[in-house]
mmCIF file with all atom_site columns, C-alpha atoms in Angstrom:
data_model
loop_
_atom_site.group_PDB
_atom_site.id
_atom_site.type_symbol
_atom_site.label_atom_id
_atom_site.label_alt_id
_atom_site.label_comp_id
_atom_site.label_asym_id
_atom_site.label_entity_id
_atom_site.label_seq_id
_atom_site.pdbx_PDB_ins_code
_atom_site.Cartn_x
_atom_site.Cartn_y
_atom_site.Cartn_z
_atom_site.occupancy
_atom_site.B_iso_or_equiv
_atom_site.pdbx_formal_charge
_atom_site.auth_seq_id
_atom_site.auth_comp_id
_atom_site.auth_asym_id
_atom_site.auth_atom_id
_atom_site.pdbx_PDB_model_num
ATOM 1   C CA . MET Y 1 1   ? 216.086 220.709 -62.134 1.00 90.00 ? 1   MET Y CA 1
ATOM 2   C CA . HIS Y 1 2   ? 219.564 221.792 -63.888 1.00 92.00 ? 2   HIS Y CA 1
ATOM 3   C CA . GLU Y 1 3   ? 218.553 225.267 -64.854 1.00 93.00 ? 3   GLU Y CA 1
ATOM 4   C CA . LEU Y 1 4   ? 217.525 225.460 -61.320 1.00 95.00 ? 4   LEU Y CA 1
ATOM 5   C CA . ALA Y 1 5   ? 220.680 224.345 -59.711 1.00 95.00 ? 5   ALA Y CA 1
ATOM 6   C CA . TYR Y 1 6   ? 222.819 226.242 -62.517 1.00 94.00 ? 6   TYR Y CA 1
ATOM 7   C CA . LEU Y 1 7   ? 220.966 229.549 -61.015 1.00 96.00 ? 7   LEU Y CA 1
ATOM 8   C CA . SER Y 1 8   ? 221.590 228.358 -57.571 1.00 96.00 ? 8   SER Y CA 1
ATOM 9   C CA . ASN Y 1 9   ? 225.494 228.434 -58.396 1.00 93.00 ? 9   ASN Y CA 1
ATOM 10  C CA . VAL Y 1 10  ? 225.376 231.673 -59.756 1.00 93.00 ? 10  VAL Y CA 1
ATOM 11  C CA . LEU Y 1 11  ? 222.947 233.584 -57.799 1.00 95.00 ? 11  LEU Y CA 1
ATOM 12  C CA . ALA Y 1 12  ? 224.654 232.140 -54.261 1.00 94.00 ? 12  ALA Y CA 1
ATOM 13  C CA . PRO Y 1 13  ? 226.706 235.132 -53.976 1.00 93.00 ? 13  PRO Y CA 1
ATOM 14  C CA . VAL Y 1 14  ? 224.036 237.448 -54.016 1.00 95.00 ? 14  VAL Y CA 1
ATOM 15  C CA . PHE Y 1 15  ? 222.927 235.990 -50.614 1.00 95.00 ? 15  PHE Y CA 1
ATOM 16  C CA . GLU Y 1 16  ? 226.938 236.126 -49.461 1.00 94.00 ? 16  GLU Y CA 1
ATOM 17  C CA . LEU Y 1 17  ? 226.796 232.519 -50.232 1.00 93.00 ? 17  LEU Y CA 1
ATOM 18  C CA . ALA Y 1 18  ? 229.469 229.951 -51.877 1.00 90.00 ? 18  ALA Y CA 1
ATOM 19  C CA . PRO Y 1 19  ? 228.105 228.596 -55.128 1.00 90.00 ? 19  PRO Y CA 1
ATOM 20  C CA . PHE Y 1 20  ? 227.166 224.784 -54.609 1.00 88.00 ? 20  PHE Y CA 1
ATOM 21  C CA . SER Y 1 21  ? 229.150 223.632 -57.412 1.00 87.00 ? 21  SER Y CA 1
ATOM 22  C CA . ALA Y 1 22  ? 232.512 225.639 -58.340 1.00 82.00 ? 22  ALA Y CA 1
ATOM 23  C CA . SER Y 1 23  ? 232.212 225.085 -62.024 1.00 85.00 ? 23  SER Y CA 1
ATOM 24  C CA . LEU Y 1 24  ? 230.216 223.536 -65.011 1.00 90.00 ? 24  LEU Y CA 1
ATOM 25  C CA . LEU Y 1 25  ? 230.658 222.374 -68.707 1.00 89.00 ? 25  LEU Y CA 1
ATOM 26  C CA . LYS Y 1 26  ? 229.087 224.696 -70.680 1.00 89.00 ? 26  LYS Y CA 1
ATOM 27  C CA . ARG Y 1 27  ? 226.539 223.111 -73.114 1.00 87.00 ? 27  ARG Y CA 1
ATOM 28  C CA . GLN Y 1 28  ? 224.555 223.636 -75.906 1.00 85.00 ? 28  GLN Y CA 1
ATOM 29  C CA . GLY Y 1 29  ? 221.474 221.963 -74.774 1.00 84.00 ? 29  GLY Y CA 1
ATOM 30  C CA . GLY Y 1 30  ? 221.964 223.885 -71.108 1.00 88.00 ? 30  GLY Y CA 1
ATOM 31  C CA . PRO Y 1 31  ? 223.295 223.190 -67.808 1.00 91.00 ? 31  PRO Y CA 1
ATOM 32  C CA . TYR Y 1 32  ? 223.331 219.674 -66.711 1.00 89.00 ? 32  TYR Y CA 1
ATOM 33  C CA . TYR Y 1 33  ? 224.882 217.921 -63.666 1.00 90.00 ? 33  TYR Y CA 1
ATOM 34  C CA . PRO Y 1 34  ? 225.614 214.341 -63.816 1.00 90.00 ? 34  PRO Y CA 1
ATOM 35  C CA . GLU Y 1 35  ? 225.912 213.881 -60.013 1.00 93.00 ? 35  GLU Y CA 1
ATOM 36  C CA . LEU Y 1 36  ? 222.426 215.922 -59.543 1.00 94.00 ? 36  LEU Y CA 1
ATOM 37  C CA . GLN Y 1 37  ? 220.928 213.602 -61.818 1.00 93.00 ? 37  GLN Y CA 1
ATOM 38  C CA . GLU Y 1 38  ? 222.246 210.219 -60.051 1.00 95.00 ? 38  GLU Y CA 1
ATOM 39  C CA . THR Y 1 39  ? 220.223 211.899 -56.900 1.00 96.00 ? 39  THR Y CA 1
ATOM 40  C CA . ILE Y 1 40  ? 217.373 212.634 -58.692 1.00 96.00 ? 40  ILE Y CA 1
ATOM 41  C CA . ASP Y 1 41  ? 217.176 209.112 -59.951 1.00 96.00 ? 41  ASP Y CA 1
ATOM 42  C CA . VAL Y 1 42  ? 217.452 207.934 -56.362 1.00 97.00 ? 42  VAL Y CA 1
ATOM 43  C CA . LEU Y 1 43  ? 214.809 210.456 -54.820 1.00 97.00 ? 43  LEU Y CA 1
ATOM 44  C CA . VAL Y 1 44  ? 212.365 209.205 -57.646 1.00 97.00 ? 44  VAL Y CA 1
ATOM 45  C CA . GLY Y 1 45  ? 213.405 205.556 -56.972 1.00 96.00 ? 45  GLY Y CA 1
ATOM 46  C CA . ARG Y 1 46  ? 212.490 206.110 -53.344 1.00 96.00 ? 46  ARG Y CA 1
ATOM 47  C CA . GLY Y 1 47  ? 209.002 207.593 -54.150 1.00 96.00 ? 47  GLY Y CA 1
ATOM 48  C CA . MET Y 1 48  ? 210.267 211.080 -52.921 1.00 96.00 ? 48  MET Y CA 1
ATOM 49  C CA . VAL Y 1 49  ? 209.971 212.926 -55.620 1.00 97.00 ? 49  VAL Y CA 1
ATOM 50  C CA . PHE Y 1 50  ? 207.528 212.482 -58.595 1.00 98.00 ? 50  PHE Y CA 1
ATOM 51  C CA . ALA Y 1 51  ? 208.630 211.990 -62.638 1.00 96.00 ? 51  ALA Y CA 1
ATOM 52  C CA . SER Y 1 52  ? 206.445 213.054 -65.129 1.00 95.00 ? 52  SER Y CA 1
ATOM 53  C CA . ASP Y 1 53  ? 206.058 213.713 -69.097 1.00 94.00 ? 53  ASP Y CA 1
ATOM 54  C CA . ILE Y 1 54  ? 208.847 211.308 -69.142 1.00 94.00 ? 54  ILE Y CA 1
ATOM 55  C CA . ARG Y 1 55  ? 210.556 211.053 -72.862 1.00 94.00 ? 55  ARG Y CA 1
ATOM 56  C CA . TYR Y 1 56  ? 213.956 210.549 -74.734 1.00 94.00 ? 56  TYR Y CA 1
ATOM 57  C CA . VAL Y 1 57  ? 215.586 213.757 -76.133 1.00 90.00 ? 57  VAL Y CA 1
ATOM 58  C CA . PHE Y 1 58  ? 218.116 213.763 -78.572 1.00 90.00 ? 58  PHE Y CA 1
ATOM 59  C CA . ILE Y 1 59  ? 221.727 215.460 -76.780 1.00 83.00 ? 59  ILE Y CA 1
ATOM 60  C CA . PRO Y 1 60  ? 223.616 216.676 -79.889 1.00 82.00 ? 60  PRO Y CA 1
ATOM 61  C CA . GLU Y 1 61  ? 227.347 217.235 -78.131 1.00 76.00 ? 61  GLU Y CA 1
ATOM 62  C CA . GLU Y 1 62  ? 226.935 213.693 -76.721 1.00 80.00 ? 62  GLU Y CA 1
ATOM 63  C CA . GLY Y 1 63  ? 225.316 212.204 -80.241 1.00 88.00 ? 63  GLY Y CA 1
ATOM 64  C CA . ARG Y 1 64  ? 222.787 210.042 -77.953 1.00 88.00 ? 64  ARG Y CA 1
ATOM 65  C CA . TYR Y 1 65  ? 219.369 209.986 -76.268 1.00 92.00 ? 65  TYR Y CA 1
ATOM 66  C CA . ARG Y 1 66  ? 219.082 211.036 -72.930 1.00 86.00 ? 66  ARG Y CA 1
ATOM 67  C CA . LEU Y 1 67  ? 215.844 210.132 -70.244 1.00 86.00 ? 67  LEU Y CA 1
ATOM 68  C CA . HIS Y 1 68  ? 213.889 213.545 -69.423 1.00 88.00 ? 68  HIS Y CA 1
ATOM 69  C CA . ALA Y 1 69  ? 211.188 214.111 -67.231 1.00 91.00 ? 69  ALA Y CA 1
ATOM 70  C CA . ASN Y 1 70  ? 209.249 217.112 -65.000 1.00 90.00 ? 70  ASN Y CA 1
ATOM 71  C CA . TYR Y 1 71  ? 210.104 216.717 -61.508 1.00 93.00 ? 71  TYR Y CA 1
ATOM 72  C CA . ARG Y 1 72  ? 208.310 217.692 -58.437 1.00 93.00 ? 72  ARG Y CA 1
ATOM 73  C CA . VAL Y 1 73  ? 208.728 217.101 -54.931 1.00 95.00 ? 73  VAL Y CA 1
ATOM 74  C CA . ASN Y 1 74  ? 206.548 214.503 -53.206 1.00 97.00 ? 74  ASN Y CA 1
ATOM 75  C CA . TYR Y 1 75  ? 206.045 216.296 -49.871 1.00 95.00 ? 75  TYR Y CA 1
ATOM 76  C CA . GLU Y 1 76  ? 204.389 213.358 -48.133 1.00 96.00 ? 76  GLU Y CA 1
ATOM 77  C CA . LEU Y 1 77  ? 207.225 211.443 -48.090 1.00 96.00 ? 77  LEU Y CA 1
ATOM 78  C CA . ALA Y 1 78  ? 210.281 214.304 -48.360 1.00 95.00 ? 78  ALA Y CA 1
ATOM 79  C CA . ARG Y 1 79  ? 208.885 216.538 -45.251 1.00 96.00 ? 79  ARG Y CA 1
ATOM 80  C CA . GLY Y 1 80  ? 210.518 215.022 -42.784 1.00 95.00 ? 80  GLY Y CA 1
ATOM 81  C CA . THR Y 1 81  ? 214.156 215.357 -44.511 1.00 94.00 ? 81  THR Y CA 1
ATOM 82  C CA . LEU Y 1 82  ? 213.377 219.033 -45.678 1.00 94.00 ? 82  LEU Y CA 1
ATOM 83  C CA . ASP Y 1 83  ? 212.401 220.173 -42.461 1.00 96.00 ? 83  ASP Y CA 1
ATOM 84  C CA . ALA Y 1 84  ? 215.724 218.400 -41.066 1.00 97.00 ? 84  ALA Y CA 1
ATOM 85  C CA . TYR Y 1 85  ? 217.887 220.232 -43.984 1.00 95.00 ? 85  TYR Y CA 1
ATOM 86  C CA . LYS Y 1 86  ? 215.941 223.229 -43.095 1.00 95.00 ? 86  LYS Y CA 1
ATOM 87  C CA . GLN Y 1 87  ? 217.062 222.737 -39.390 1.00 95.00 ? 87  GLN Y CA 1
ATOM 88  C CA . ALA Y 1 88  ? 220.568 221.592 -40.045 1.00 96.00 ? 88  ALA Y CA 1
ATOM 89  C CA . TYR Y 1 89  ? 221.441 224.550 -42.133 1.00 94.00 ? 89  TYR Y CA 1
ATOM 90  C CA . ALA Y 1 90  ? 219.263 227.170 -40.534 1.00 92.00 ? 90  ALA Y CA 1
ATOM 91  C CA . ASP Y 1 91  ? 222.337 229.116 -39.687 1.00 94.00 ? 91  ASP Y CA 1
ATOM 92  C CA . THR Y 1 92  ? 223.808 229.730 -42.631 1.00 94.00 ? 92  THR Y CA 1
ATOM 93  C CA . GLY Y 1 93  ? 221.140 231.049 -44.696 1.00 93.00 ? 93  GLY Y CA 1
ATOM 94  C CA . GLU Y 1 94  ? 221.141 228.622 -47.310 1.00 96.00 ? 94  GLU Y CA 1
ATOM 95  C CA . PRO Y 1 95  ? 217.556 227.095 -46.763 1.00 96.00 ? 95  PRO Y CA 1
ATOM 96  C CA . PHE Y 1 96  ? 215.832 230.747 -46.839 1.00 96.00 ? 96  PHE Y CA 1
ATOM 97  C CA . PHE Y 1 97  ? 217.998 231.339 -50.078 1.00 97.00 ? 97  PHE Y CA 1
ATOM 98  C CA . ILE Y 1 98  ? 216.561 228.003 -51.860 1.00 96.00 ? 98  ILE Y CA 1
ATOM 99  C CA . GLU Y 1 99  ? 213.308 229.029 -50.526 1.00 96.00 ? 99  GLU Y CA 1
ATOM 100 C CA . GLU Y 1 100 ? 213.220 232.438 -52.437 1.00 97.00 ? 100 GLU Y CA 1
ATOM 101 C CA . LEU Y 1 101 ? 215.137 231.285 -55.423 1.00 97.00 ? 101 LEU Y CA 1
ATOM 102 C CA . CYS Y 1 102 ? 212.457 228.374 -56.151 1.00 96.00 ? 102 CYS Y CA 1
ATOM 103 C CA . SER Y 1 103 ? 210.013 230.996 -55.406 1.00 96.00 ? 103 SER Y CA 1
ATOM 104 C CA . ALA Y 1 104 ? 211.150 233.259 -58.324 1.00 96.00 ? 104 ALA Y CA 1
ATOM 105 C CA . TYR Y 1 105 ? 211.928 230.641 -60.347 1.00 95.00 ? 105 TYR Y CA 1
ATOM 106 C CA . SER Y 1 106 ? 208.532 229.835 -60.310 1.00 94.00 ? 106 SER Y CA 1
ATOM 107 C CA . MET Y 1 107 ? 207.247 233.135 -61.977 1.00 93.00 ? 107 MET Y CA 1
ATOM 108 C CA . LEU Y 1 108 ? 208.489 231.646 -65.404 1.00 91.00 ? 108 LEU Y CA 1
ATOM 109 C CA . SER Y 1 109 ? 205.950 229.805 -67.614 1.00 87.00 ? 109 SER Y CA 1
ATOM 110 C CA . ASP Y 1 110 ? 206.134 226.655 -68.567 1.00 84.00 ? 110 ASP Y CA 1
ATOM 111 C CA . GLN Y 1 111 ? 207.396 227.450 -72.046 1.00 84.00 ? 111 GLN Y CA 1
ATOM 112 C CA . GLU Y 1 112 ? 210.348 229.221 -70.204 1.00 87.00 ? 112 GLU Y CA 1
ATOM 113 C CA . LEU Y 1 113 ? 210.895 226.785 -67.925 1.00 85.00 ? 113 LEU Y CA 1
ATOM 114 C CA . GLY Y 1 114 ? 214.552 225.003 -68.925 1.00 84.00 ? 114 GLY Y CA 1
ATOM 115 C CA . ARG Y 1 115 ? 214.998 227.390 -71.464 1.00 86.00 ? 115 ARG Y CA 1
ATOM 116 C CA . ALA Y 1 116 ? 215.581 231.012 -69.333 1.00 89.00 ? 116 ALA Y CA 1
ATOM 117 C CA . PHE Y 1 117 ? 219.330 229.657 -69.581 1.00 91.00 ? 117 PHE Y CA 1
ATOM 118 C CA . VAL Y 1 118 ? 219.953 231.130 -72.647 1.00 90.00 ? 118 VAL Y CA 1
ATOM 119 C CA . PHE Y 1 119 ? 219.121 234.524 -71.407 1.00 91.00 ? 119 PHE Y CA 1
ATOM 120 C CA . ASP Y 1 120 ? 221.424 234.175 -68.199 1.00 92.00 ? 120 ASP Y CA 1
ATOM 121 C CA . ALA Y 1 121 ? 224.293 236.863 -68.040 1.00 90.00 ? 121 ALA Y CA 1
ATOM 122 C CA . ARG Y 1 122 ? 226.967 234.190 -67.444 1.00 90.00 ? 122 ARG Y CA 1
ATOM 123 C CA . TYR Y 1 123 ? 225.809 231.248 -69.480 1.00 91.00 ? 123 TYR Y CA 1
ATOM 124 C CA . ALA Y 1 124 ? 225.085 233.408 -72.520 1.00 89.00 ? 124 ALA Y CA 1
ATOM 125 C CA . ASP Y 1 125 ? 228.896 235.334 -72.285 1.00 87.00 ? 125 ASP Y CA 1
ATOM 126 C CA . HIS Y 1 126 ? 230.378 234.523 -75.356 1.00 84.00 ? 126 HIS Y CA 1
ATOM 127 C CA . ASP Y 1 127 ? 233.775 234.634 -74.179 1.00 85.00 ? 127 ASP Y CA 1
ATOM 128 C CA . VAL Y 1 128 ? 233.080 230.878 -72.769 1.00 86.00 ? 128 VAL Y CA 1
ATOM 129 C CA . ASP Y 1 129 ? 232.172 228.523 -75.968 1.00 86.00 ? 129 ASP Y CA 1
ATOM 130 C CA . ASN Y 1 130 ? 230.175 225.029 -75.771 1.00 85.00 ? 130 ASN Y CA 1
ATOM 131 C CA . ASN Y 1 131 ? 232.293 222.353 -74.067 1.00 83.00 ? 131 ASN Y CA 1
ATOM 132 C CA . GLU Y 1 132 ? 234.536 224.942 -72.164 1.00 85.00 ? 132 GLU Y CA 1
ATOM 133 C CA . VAL Y 1 133 ? 234.272 225.645 -68.033 1.00 88.00 ? 133 VAL Y CA 1
ATOM 134 C CA . ILE Y 1 134 ? 231.768 228.006 -66.755 1.00 88.00 ? 134 ILE Y CA 1
ATOM 135 C CA . ASP Y 1 135 ? 233.607 229.065 -63.565 1.00 86.00 ? 135 ASP Y CA 1
ATOM 136 C CA . PHE Y 1 136 ? 231.718 229.898 -60.589 1.00 79.00 ? 136 PHE Y CA 1
ATOM 137 C CA . GLY Y 1 137 ? 234.950 231.311 -58.740 1.00 74.00 ? 137 GLY Y CA 1
ATOM 138 C CA . GLN Y 1 138 ? 236.768 228.223 -58.213 1.00 75.00 ? 138 GLN Y CA 1
ATOM 139 C CA . TRP Y 1 139 ? 239.827 229.659 -60.504 1.00 80.00 ? 139 TRP Y CA 1
ATOM 140 C CA . ALA Y 1 140 ? 238.896 233.524 -61.517 1.00 78.00 ? 140 ALA Y CA 1
ATOM 141 C CA . ASP Y 1 141 ? 237.946 236.124 -59.384 1.00 79.00 ? 141 ASP Y CA 1
ATOM 142 C CA . PRO Y 1 142 ? 233.756 235.589 -59.418 1.00 72.00 ? 142 PRO Y CA 1
ATOM 143 C CA . THR Y 1 143 ? 233.071 239.499 -58.965 1.00 76.00 ? 143 THR Y CA 1
ATOM 144 C CA . ARG Y 1 144 ? 234.659 239.866 -62.455 1.00 80.00 ? 144 ARG Y CA 1
ATOM 145 C CA . THR Y 1 145 ? 233.577 237.093 -64.180 1.00 81.00 ? 145 THR Y CA 1
ATOM 146 C CA . ASN Y 1 146 ? 230.005 236.186 -62.641 1.00 86.00 ? 146 ASN Y CA 1
ATOM 147 C CA . PHE Y 1 147 ? 227.696 238.605 -64.868 1.00 90.00 ? 147 PHE Y CA 1
ATOM 148 C CA . SER Y 1 148 ? 224.649 237.282 -63.275 1.00 92.00 ? 148 SER Y CA 1
ATOM 149 C CA . ARG Y 1 149 ? 225.303 238.242 -59.350 1.00 92.00 ? 149 ARG Y CA 1
ATOM 150 C CA . ASN Y 1 150 ? 226.670 241.395 -61.013 1.00 92.00 ? 150 ASN Y CA 1
ATOM 151 C CA . ALA Y 1 151 ? 223.668 241.882 -63.004 1.00 93.00 ? 151 ALA Y CA 1
ATOM 152 C CA . ALA Y 1 152 ? 221.261 241.118 -59.896 1.00 95.00 ? 152 ALA Y CA 1
ATOM 153 C CA . LEU Y 1 153 ? 223.381 243.233 -57.796 1.00 93.00 ? 153 LEU Y CA 1
ATOM 154 C CA . SER Y 1 154 ? 223.378 246.142 -60.175 1.00 93.00 ? 154 SER Y CA 1
ATOM 155 C CA . PHE Y 1 155 ? 219.502 246.651 -60.011 1.00 92.00 ? 155 PHE Y CA 1
ATOM 156 C CA . ARG Y 1 156 ? 218.303 250.068 -58.398 1.00 90.00 ? 156 ARG Y CA 1
ATOM 157 C CA . PRO Y 1 157 ? 221.712 251.543 -57.431 1.00 87.00 ? 157 PRO Y CA 1
ATOM 158 C CA . GLY Y 1 158 ? 221.967 253.736 -54.499 1.00 87.00 ? 158 GLY Y CA 1
ATOM 159 C CA . GLU Y 1 159 ? 218.689 251.852 -52.840 1.00 90.00 ? 159 GLU Y CA 1
ATOM 160 C CA . HIS Y 1 160 ? 218.987 249.135 -50.049 1.00 92.00 ? 160 HIS Y CA 1
ATOM 161 C CA . LEU Y 1 161 ? 217.622 246.004 -51.648 1.00 95.00 ? 161 LEU Y CA 1
ATOM 162 C CA . GLN Y 1 162 ? 217.413 242.330 -49.541 1.00 96.00 ? 162 GLN Y CA 1
ATOM 163 C CA . PRO Y 1 163 ? 219.239 239.717 -51.410 1.00 96.00 ? 163 PRO Y CA 1
ATOM 164 C CA . ALA Y 1 164 ? 215.703 237.810 -52.284 1.00 96.00 ? 164 ALA Y CA 1
ATOM 165 C CA . GLU Y 1 165 ? 214.185 241.101 -53.985 1.00 97.00 ? 165 GLU Y CA 1
ATOM 166 C CA . ARG Y 1 166 ? 217.579 241.140 -56.159 1.00 97.00 ? 166 ARG Y CA 1
ATOM 167 C CA . ILE Y 1 167 ? 217.065 237.606 -56.983 1.00 97.00 ? 167 ILE Y CA 1
ATOM 168 C CA . PHE Y 1 168 ? 213.243 238.395 -58.156 1.00 96.00 ? 168 PHE Y CA 1
ATOM 169 C CA . MET Y 1 169 ? 214.612 241.254 -59.913 1.00 96.00 ? 169 MET Y CA 1
ATOM 170 C CA . TYR Y 1 170 ? 217.031 239.165 -62.008 1.00 96.00 ? 170 TYR Y CA 1
ATOM 171 C CA . ILE Y 1 171 ? 214.714 236.486 -62.527 1.00 96.00 ? 171 ILE Y CA 1
ATOM 172 C CA . GLU Y 1 172 ? 212.085 238.884 -63.913 1.00 95.00 ? 172 GLU Y CA 1
ATOM 173 C CA . HIS Y 1 173 ? 214.764 240.586 -66.066 1.00 93.00 ? 173 HIS Y CA 1
ATOM 174 C CA . VAL Y 1 174 ? 215.333 237.060 -67.238 1.00 93.00 ? 174 VAL Y CA 1
ATOM 175 C CA . GLN Y 1 175 ? 212.379 236.482 -68.060 1.00 92.00 ? 175 GLN Y CA 1
ATOM 176 C CA . ARG Y 1 176 ? 211.771 239.804 -70.084 1.00 89.00 ? 176 ARG Y CA 1
ATOM 177 C CA . LYS Y 1 177 ? 214.311 238.890 -72.335 1.00 88.00 ? 177 LYS Y CA 1
ATOM 178 C CA . ALA Y 1 178 ? 213.201 235.669 -72.808 1.00 84.00 ? 178 ALA Y CA 1
ATOM 179 C CA . ALA Y 1 179 ? 210.011 237.233 -73.856 1.00 81.00 ? 179 ALA Y CA 1
ATOM 180 C CA . ASN Y 1 180 ? 211.754 239.513 -76.117 1.00 79.00 ? 180 ASN Y CA 1
ATOM 181 C CA . GLY Y 1 181 ? 213.737 236.727 -77.462 1.00 72.00 ? 181 GLY Y CA 1
ATOM 182 C CA . ARG Y 1 182 ? 216.870 238.723 -76.596 1.00 66.00 ? 182 ARG Y CA 1
#
C-alpha cells in the first residue's frame, strides 16, 4: 500500500494532478506513510479492508519490528464509500488516475509488489540518501527533481500519448528493471 501511495505521488503530475503528499522520508525498506497506515488500520477495524499474511518484520533504520500484512478492499462494505468518493472528485480526474495507477500496478508479480520502489527513478536517486526527504515539488521544481514523472513523460517522444498510457509504460519500465535486477 505504501509503495502504491508513493507511486501516486510521483506519477500524479503525469495527469496534471498535485501529489497527495508533498514529501516523504526516504527509508531503506521503502516508502512508509504513518498517516496512511493509521487509516488502513481503522479501515481493517471497520471491516472495509481485509488484512492477510499478518507478520512482524524488523525495520533496521528504526531498530524495531513493525506489523506487516497484505491488504485488499472488502467491496461489499466499501462500495458505497468508493462510489461517493468517485462522485465527489469526478471533475478532478483523480479517481480515474487512481484506477489507472492501480491497474498498472497490478501488473507486478507478487514478488515485485512492495519492491518496485528500488527501481523507481525518483526513489533510486542517489542524491537523496536514506533518512533524507524526497521532495515531490514542495520545495524544489518538480520538473527538475521528479525523475519518475520525467521518465513517464519521455516515452515515445513526438507521439501523443494519454496520461494513462504513460503510467502503464512507466510501470512496465520499472517491472523490466526489476526483472533484470537493475
